[in-house]
CSV table of C-alpha atoms and ligand atoms in Angstrom, one decimal:
chain,number,residue,atom,x,y,z
Z,35,MET,CA,48.1,-65.1,-66.6
Z,36,PRO,CA,46.1,-68.4,-66.7
Z,37,LEU,CA,44.2,-69.4,-63.7
Z,38,GLU,CA,46.4,-72.4,-62.6
Z,39,LYS,CA,49.5,-70.0,-62.7
Z,40,GLN,CA,47.3,-67.6,-60.6
Z,41,GLU,CA,46.8,-69.9,-58.2
Z,42,GLU,CA,50.3,-70.8,-57.8
Z,43,ALA,CA,51.1,-67.5,-57.6
Z,44,LEU,CA,48.6,-66.6,-54.4
Z,45,LYS,CA,50.0,-69.8,-52.8
Z,46,LYS,CA,53.3,-68.5,-53.2
Z,47,LEU,CA,52.6,-64.9,-52.1
Z,48,ALA,CA,50.8,-66.4,-49.0
Z,49,THR,CA,54.3,-67.9,-47.9
Z,50,GLY,CA,56.0,-64.5,-48.3
Z,51,TYR,CA,57.3,-64.8,-51.5
Z,52,PRO,CA,58.2,-61.2,-53.0
Z,53,VAL,CA,55.6,-60.0,-55.6
Z,54,GLN,CA,58.4,-58.5,-57.5
Z,55,TYR,CA,59.5,-62.1,-58.5
Z,56,ILE,CA,56.2,-63.3,-59.3
Z,57,ILE,CA,55.3,-60.3,-61.6
Z,58,GLY,CA,58.9,-60.3,-63.2
Z,59,ASP,CA,60.1,-56.5,-63.1
Z,60,VAL,CA,60.3,-53.5,-60.8
Z,61,ASP,CA,60.6,-49.8,-61.6
Z,62,PHE,CA,63.6,-48.4,-60.8
Z,63,CYS,CA,64.5,-44.6,-61.5
Z,64,GLY,CA,62.2,-45.0,-64.1
Z,65,ASN,CA,63.4,-48.1,-65.9
Z,66,ILE,CA,61.9,-51.4,-65.9
Z,67,ILE,CA,64.0,-54.0,-64.4
Z,68,LYS,CA,63.6,-57.5,-64.9
Z,69,VAL,CA,64.4,-59.8,-61.7
Z,70,ASN,CA,64.2,-63.1,-60.6
Z,71,GLU,CA,65.9,-65.0,-57.9
Z,72,SER,CA,69.2,-64.6,-59.1
Z,73,VAL,CA,69.2,-60.9,-58.0
Z,74,LEU,CA,68.4,-58.6,-55.2
Z,75,ILE,CA,64.9,-56.9,-55.6
Z,76,PRO,CA,66.2,-53.1,-56.3
Z,77,ARG,CA,65.0,-51.2,-53.0
Z,78,PHE,CA,63.2,-47.7,-53.4
Z,79,GLU,CA,66.2,-46.7,-51.2
Z,80,THR,CA,68.8,-47.0,-53.4
Z,81,GLU,CA,67.0,-44.7,-56.1
Z,82,TYR,CA,68.6,-41.9,-53.9
Z,83,LEU,CA,72.0,-43.2,-54.1
Z,84,VAL,CA,71.8,-42.8,-58.1
Z,85,GLU,CA,69.9,-39.2,-57.4
Z,86,ASN,CA,72.7,-38.1,-55.2
Z,87,LEU,CA,75.8,-39.4,-57.1
Z,88,LEU,CA,74.2,-37.4,-60.2
Z,89,PHE,CA,74.1,-34.6,-58.0
Z,90,TYR,CA,77.6,-34.7,-56.9
Z,91,LEU,CA,78.8,-35.4,-60.5
Z,92,ARG,CA,77.4,-32.1,-61.5
Z,93,ARG,CA,78.4,-30.2,-58.6
Z,94,TYR,CA,82.1,-31.5,-58.9
Z,95,GLU,CA,82.1,-31.1,-62.8
Z,96,TYR,CA,82.8,-34.7,-64.0
Z,97,GLU,CA,82.2,-35.1,-67.6
Z,98,ASN,CA,82.3,-38.4,-69.3
Z,99,PRO,CA,83.3,-40.1,-66.1
Z,100,LYS,CA,84.8,-43.7,-66.1
Z,101,ILE,CA,82.5,-45.2,-63.4
Z,102,LEU,CA,83.0,-48.9,-61.8
Z,103,GLU,CA,79.8,-50.6,-60.2
Z,104,VAL,CA,80.9,-53.1,-57.9
Z,105,GLY,CA,78.1,-55.8,-57.2
Z,106,THR,CA,75.8,-54.6,-60.1
Z,107,GLY,CA,72.9,-57.5,-59.1
Z,108,SER,CA,70.2,-56.6,-61.7
Z,109,GLY,CA,72.2,-53.7,-63.0
Z,110,CYS,CA,69.8,-51.0,-61.9
Z,111,ILE,CA,72.2,-48.4,-60.6
Z,112,SER,CA,74.3,-48.5,-63.6
Z,113,ILE,CA,71.2,-48.2,-65.9
Z,114,ALA,CA,69.9,-45.4,-64.3
Z,115,LEU,CA,73.2,-43.5,-64.1
Z,116,LYS,CA,74.0,-44.4,-68.1
Z,117,LYS,CA,70.3,-43.1,-68.7
Z,118,SER,CA,71.0,-39.8,-66.8
Z,119,THR,CA,74.5,-38.8,-67.5
Z,120,GLU,CA,77.2,-39.1,-70.1
Z,121,CYS,CA,79.6,-41.6,-69.0
Z,122,SER,CA,81.4,-45.2,-69.5
Z,123,ILE,CA,80.6,-48.1,-67.1
Z,124,ASP,CA,82.2,-51.1,-66.1
Z,125,ALA,CA,80.0,-53.0,-63.8
Z,126,ILE,CA,81.1,-56.0,-61.6
Z,127,ASP,CA,79.6,-58.7,-59.9
Z,128,ILE,CA,80.6,-62.4,-58.8
Z,129,SER,CA,77.4,-64.1,-59.7
Z,130,LYS,CA,77.2,-65.0,-63.3
Z,131,ARG,CA,73.3,-65.7,-63.1
Z,132,ALA,CA,73.1,-62.2,-62.1
Z,133,ILE,CA,75.5,-60.5,-64.9
Z,134,GLU,CA,73.2,-62.7,-67.3
Z,135,VAL,CA,69.9,-60.9,-65.6
Z,136,ALA,CA,72.0,-57.3,-65.9
Z,137,LYS,CA,72.9,-57.6,-69.4
Z,138,ASP,CA,69.4,-58.2,-70.4
Z,139,ASN,CA,68.0,-55.4,-68.6
Z,140,ALA,CA,70.8,-53.3,-70.1
Z,141,GLN,CA,69.9,-54.2,-73.5
Z,142,LYS,CA,66.0,-53.9,-72.7
Z,143,ASN,CA,66.9,-50.1,-71.3
Z,144,ASN,CA,68.9,-49.7,-74.5
Z,145,THR,CA,72.2,-49.2,-72.5
Z,146,GLU,CA,75.4,-50.0,-73.3
Z,147,ILE,CA,77.2,-51.2,-70.1
Z,148,ASN,CA,80.5,-53.6,-70.0
Z,149,PHE,CA,79.4,-56.2,-67.7
Z,150,ILE,CA,82.1,-58.5,-65.9
Z,151,CYS,CA,81.7,-61.4,-63.8
Z,152,GLU,CA,84.3,-61.1,-61.4
Z,153,ASP,CA,85.0,-60.8,-57.5
Z,154,ILE,CA,86.2,-57.7,-56.3
Z,155,ALA,CA,88.7,-59.5,-54.6
Z,156,SER,CA,90.4,-60.5,-57.5
Z,157,PHE,CA,89.8,-57.7,-59.9
Z,158,THR,CA,92.4,-55.5,-61.5
Z,159,SER,CA,92.1,-52.7,-64.2
Z,160,LYS,CA,93.9,-50.9,-66.7
Z,161,ASN,CA,91.0,-48.4,-66.3
Z,162,LYS,CA,91.6,-45.5,-63.7
Z,163,TYR,CA,88.1,-45.0,-62.9
Z,164,ASN,CA,86.8,-41.5,-61.8
Z,165,VAL,CA,83.8,-43.0,-59.9
Z,166,LEU,CA,82.9,-46.2,-58.0
Z,167,VAL,CA,79.7,-46.8,-56.8
Z,168,SER,CA,78.4,-49.7,-54.9
Z,169,ASN,CA,75.5,-51.3,-53.0
Z,170,PRO,CA,77.3,-54.2,-51.4
Z,171,PRO,CA,75.9,-56.8,-49.2
Z,172,TYR,CA,75.9,-55.1,-46.0
Z,173,VAL,CA,73.6,-57.0,-43.4
Z,174,SER,CA,75.7,-58.5,-40.5
Z,175,PRO,CA,74.6,-62.2,-40.2
Z,176,ASN,CA,73.2,-62.0,-37.0
Z,177,GLU,CA,71.0,-59.2,-38.0
Z,178,GLU,CA,66.9,-59.7,-38.3
Z,179,VAL,CA,65.9,-59.2,-41.6
Z,180,ASP,CA,62.2,-59.0,-43.4
Z,181,GLU,CA,61.2,-62.8,-44.2
Z,182,LYS,CA,60.8,-61.7,-47.8
Z,183,THR,CA,64.7,-61.8,-48.2
Z,184,LYS,CA,65.1,-65.3,-47.5
Z,185,TYR,CA,64.1,-65.7,-51.1
Z,186,GLU,CA,66.7,-63.4,-52.6
Z,187,PRO,CA,70.3,-64.5,-53.1
Z,188,GLN,CA,71.6,-64.4,-49.5
Z,189,ASN,CA,75.3,-63.4,-50.6
Z,190,ALA,CA,73.6,-60.2,-52.1
Z,191,ILE,CA,72.5,-59.3,-48.7
Z,192,PHE,CA,75.0,-60.5,-45.9
Z,193,ALA,CA,78.6,-59.5,-45.2
Z,194,LYS,CA,81.0,-60.8,-42.8
Z,195,ASP,CA,82.7,-58.3,-40.2
Z,196,ASN,CA,79.3,-56.9,-39.1
Z,197,GLY,CA,78.4,-56.3,-42.7
Z,198,LEU,CA,81.5,-54.0,-43.3
Z,199,TYR,CA,83.6,-56.8,-44.9
Z,200,PHE,CA,82.8,-55.5,-48.6
Z,201,TYR,CA,83.4,-51.4,-47.9
Z,202,ASN,CA,86.7,-52.4,-46.3
Z,203,LEU,CA,87.9,-54.6,-49.2
Z,204,ILE,CA,86.6,-52.0,-51.7
Z,205,LEU,CA,88.3,-49.1,-50.0
Z,206,GLU,CA,91.7,-51.2,-49.8
Z,207,LYS,CA,91.4,-51.4,-53.6
Z,208,CYS,CA,90.7,-48.0,-54.6
Z,209,PRO,CA,94.2,-46.5,-54.9
Z,210,SER,CA,94.9,-49.2,-57.5
Z,211,LEU,CA,91.6,-48.6,-59.5
Z,212,MET,CA,91.0,-45.0,-58.8
Z,213,ALA,CA,92.0,-41.9,-60.6
Z,214,SER,CA,93.3,-39.3,-57.9
Z,215,LYS,CA,90.2,-37.3,-58.3
Z,216,ASN,CA,87.4,-39.2,-57.7
Z,217,ILE,CA,84.1,-40.0,-56.1
Z,218,ILE,CA,83.2,-43.1,-53.9
Z,219,ALA,CA,79.6,-43.7,-53.8
Z,220,PHE,CA,78.2,-46.3,-51.2
Z,221,GLU,CA,75.0,-47.5,-49.8
Z,222,ILE,CA,75.2,-48.2,-46.4
Z,223,GLY,CA,73.7,-49.8,-43.3
Z,224,LYS,CA,72.1,-47.7,-40.6
Z,225,ASP,CA,74.5,-48.0,-38.0
Z,226,GLN,CA,78.0,-48.4,-40.3
Z,227,ALA,CA,78.8,-44.7,-41.2
Z,228,GLU,CA,81.1,-44.2,-38.4
Z,229,SER,CA,83.2,-47.4,-39.4
Z,230,ILE,CA,83.1,-46.7,-43.0
Z,231,LYS,CA,84.1,-43.4,-42.5
Z,232,ALA,CA,86.9,-44.0,-40.2
Z,233,LYS,CA,88.2,-46.5,-43.0
Z,234,ALA,CA,88.1,-44.2,-45.8
Z,235,LEU,CA,89.8,-41.7,-43.8
Z,236,SER,CA,93.0,-44.3,-43.3
Z,237,ILE,CA,93.2,-44.5,-47.0
Z,238,TYR,CA,92.2,-41.1,-48.0
Z,239,PRO,CA,93.0,-38.7,-45.0
Z,240,LYS,CA,92.1,-35.7,-47.0
Z,241,ALA,CA,88.9,-36.9,-48.3
Z,242,ASN,CA,85.5,-35.0,-48.0
Z,243,ILE,CA,83.1,-37.5,-46.5
Z,244,ILE,CA,79.4,-37.0,-46.6
Z,245,VAL,CA,76.7,-39.1,-45.2
Z,246,ARG,CA,73.5,-38.7,-45.9
Z,247,LYS,CA,69.9,-40.2,-44.8
Z,248,ASP,CA,67.1,-42.1,-46.1
Z,249,ILE,CA,63.4,-41.1,-45.8
Z,250,ASN,CA,63.4,-43.0,-42.8
Z,251,ASN,CA,65.8,-40.5,-41.4
Z,252,PHE,CA,68.4,-43.4,-41.2
Z,253,ASP,CA,72.1,-42.9,-42.5
Z,254,ARG,CA,72.1,-44.5,-45.6
Z,255,TYR,CA,74.4,-43.0,-48.0
Z,256,LEU,CA,78.2,-42.4,-47.9
Z,257,PHE,CA,80.2,-40.2,-50.4
Z,258,ILE,CA,83.8,-40.1,-50.3
Z,259,ILE,CA,84.9,-37.0,-52.4
Z,260,ASN,CA,88.8,-36.9,-53.3
Z,261,GLU,CA,89.4,-33.6,-54.8
V,415,LIG,N1,68.9,-52.9,-48.0
V,415,LIG,C1,69.0,-54.2,-48.2
V,415,LIG,C2,67.9,-55.0,-47.1
V,415,LIG,O1,67.4,-54.5,-46.3
V,415,LIG,C3,69.6,-55.1,-47.9
V,415,LIG,C4,70.9,-54.9,-49.5
V,415,LIG,C5,72.3,-54.8,-49.1
V,415,LIG,O2,72.9,-55.1,-48.3
V,415,LIG,N2,72.9,-53.9,-50.0
V,415,LIG,O3,67.5,-56.0,-47.2
């Protein structure tokens, strides 16, 4: 990096600007993922969403699942899944600029993913998916967040209805999008498990719902298993 750029970068860092945007990429599940201000910076916790989902795919004997990712952002989750298991993936995001970054990332990581720029609210598909995975915006607008998040796309972080908006929307759409045997995998906010569980059971009363914790011992992942 030329000296001039270095000085500029240091100034930005001093204001709390995320180092990942300055470096320009992050490691996610062993893949190099390009990031810029169009996409949320992948979090370490989200690697465990992928790991746990891969575990359940094996445990419930999914072969070649059709996967839908909602709110793909940089594409990191879909890329990690595609690298680790035989599957086909449709990945949607409302942001055109995020989809551009995700496409670039998929190409750089030699993975084939079908990216679609669309709002989940209007999304329909002829495909019946076996798996849905999402790390949607889940922070309540009045919750305190790390200073650095102000540089990230705010619509990738905050969601109305106490952060529950996208879980409710996605779950309501699931019967029309998903095969009857399916797995729905969410990253969740630490106080949201009970509400999401109740919503999931109102749609899938017989579902097996598993909540798992992150390394800080917060509820962070919720899996809805429909057999
Ligand atoms: N977990 C992220 C944060 O702490 C938020 C990402 C999200 O809402 N999915 O900022």
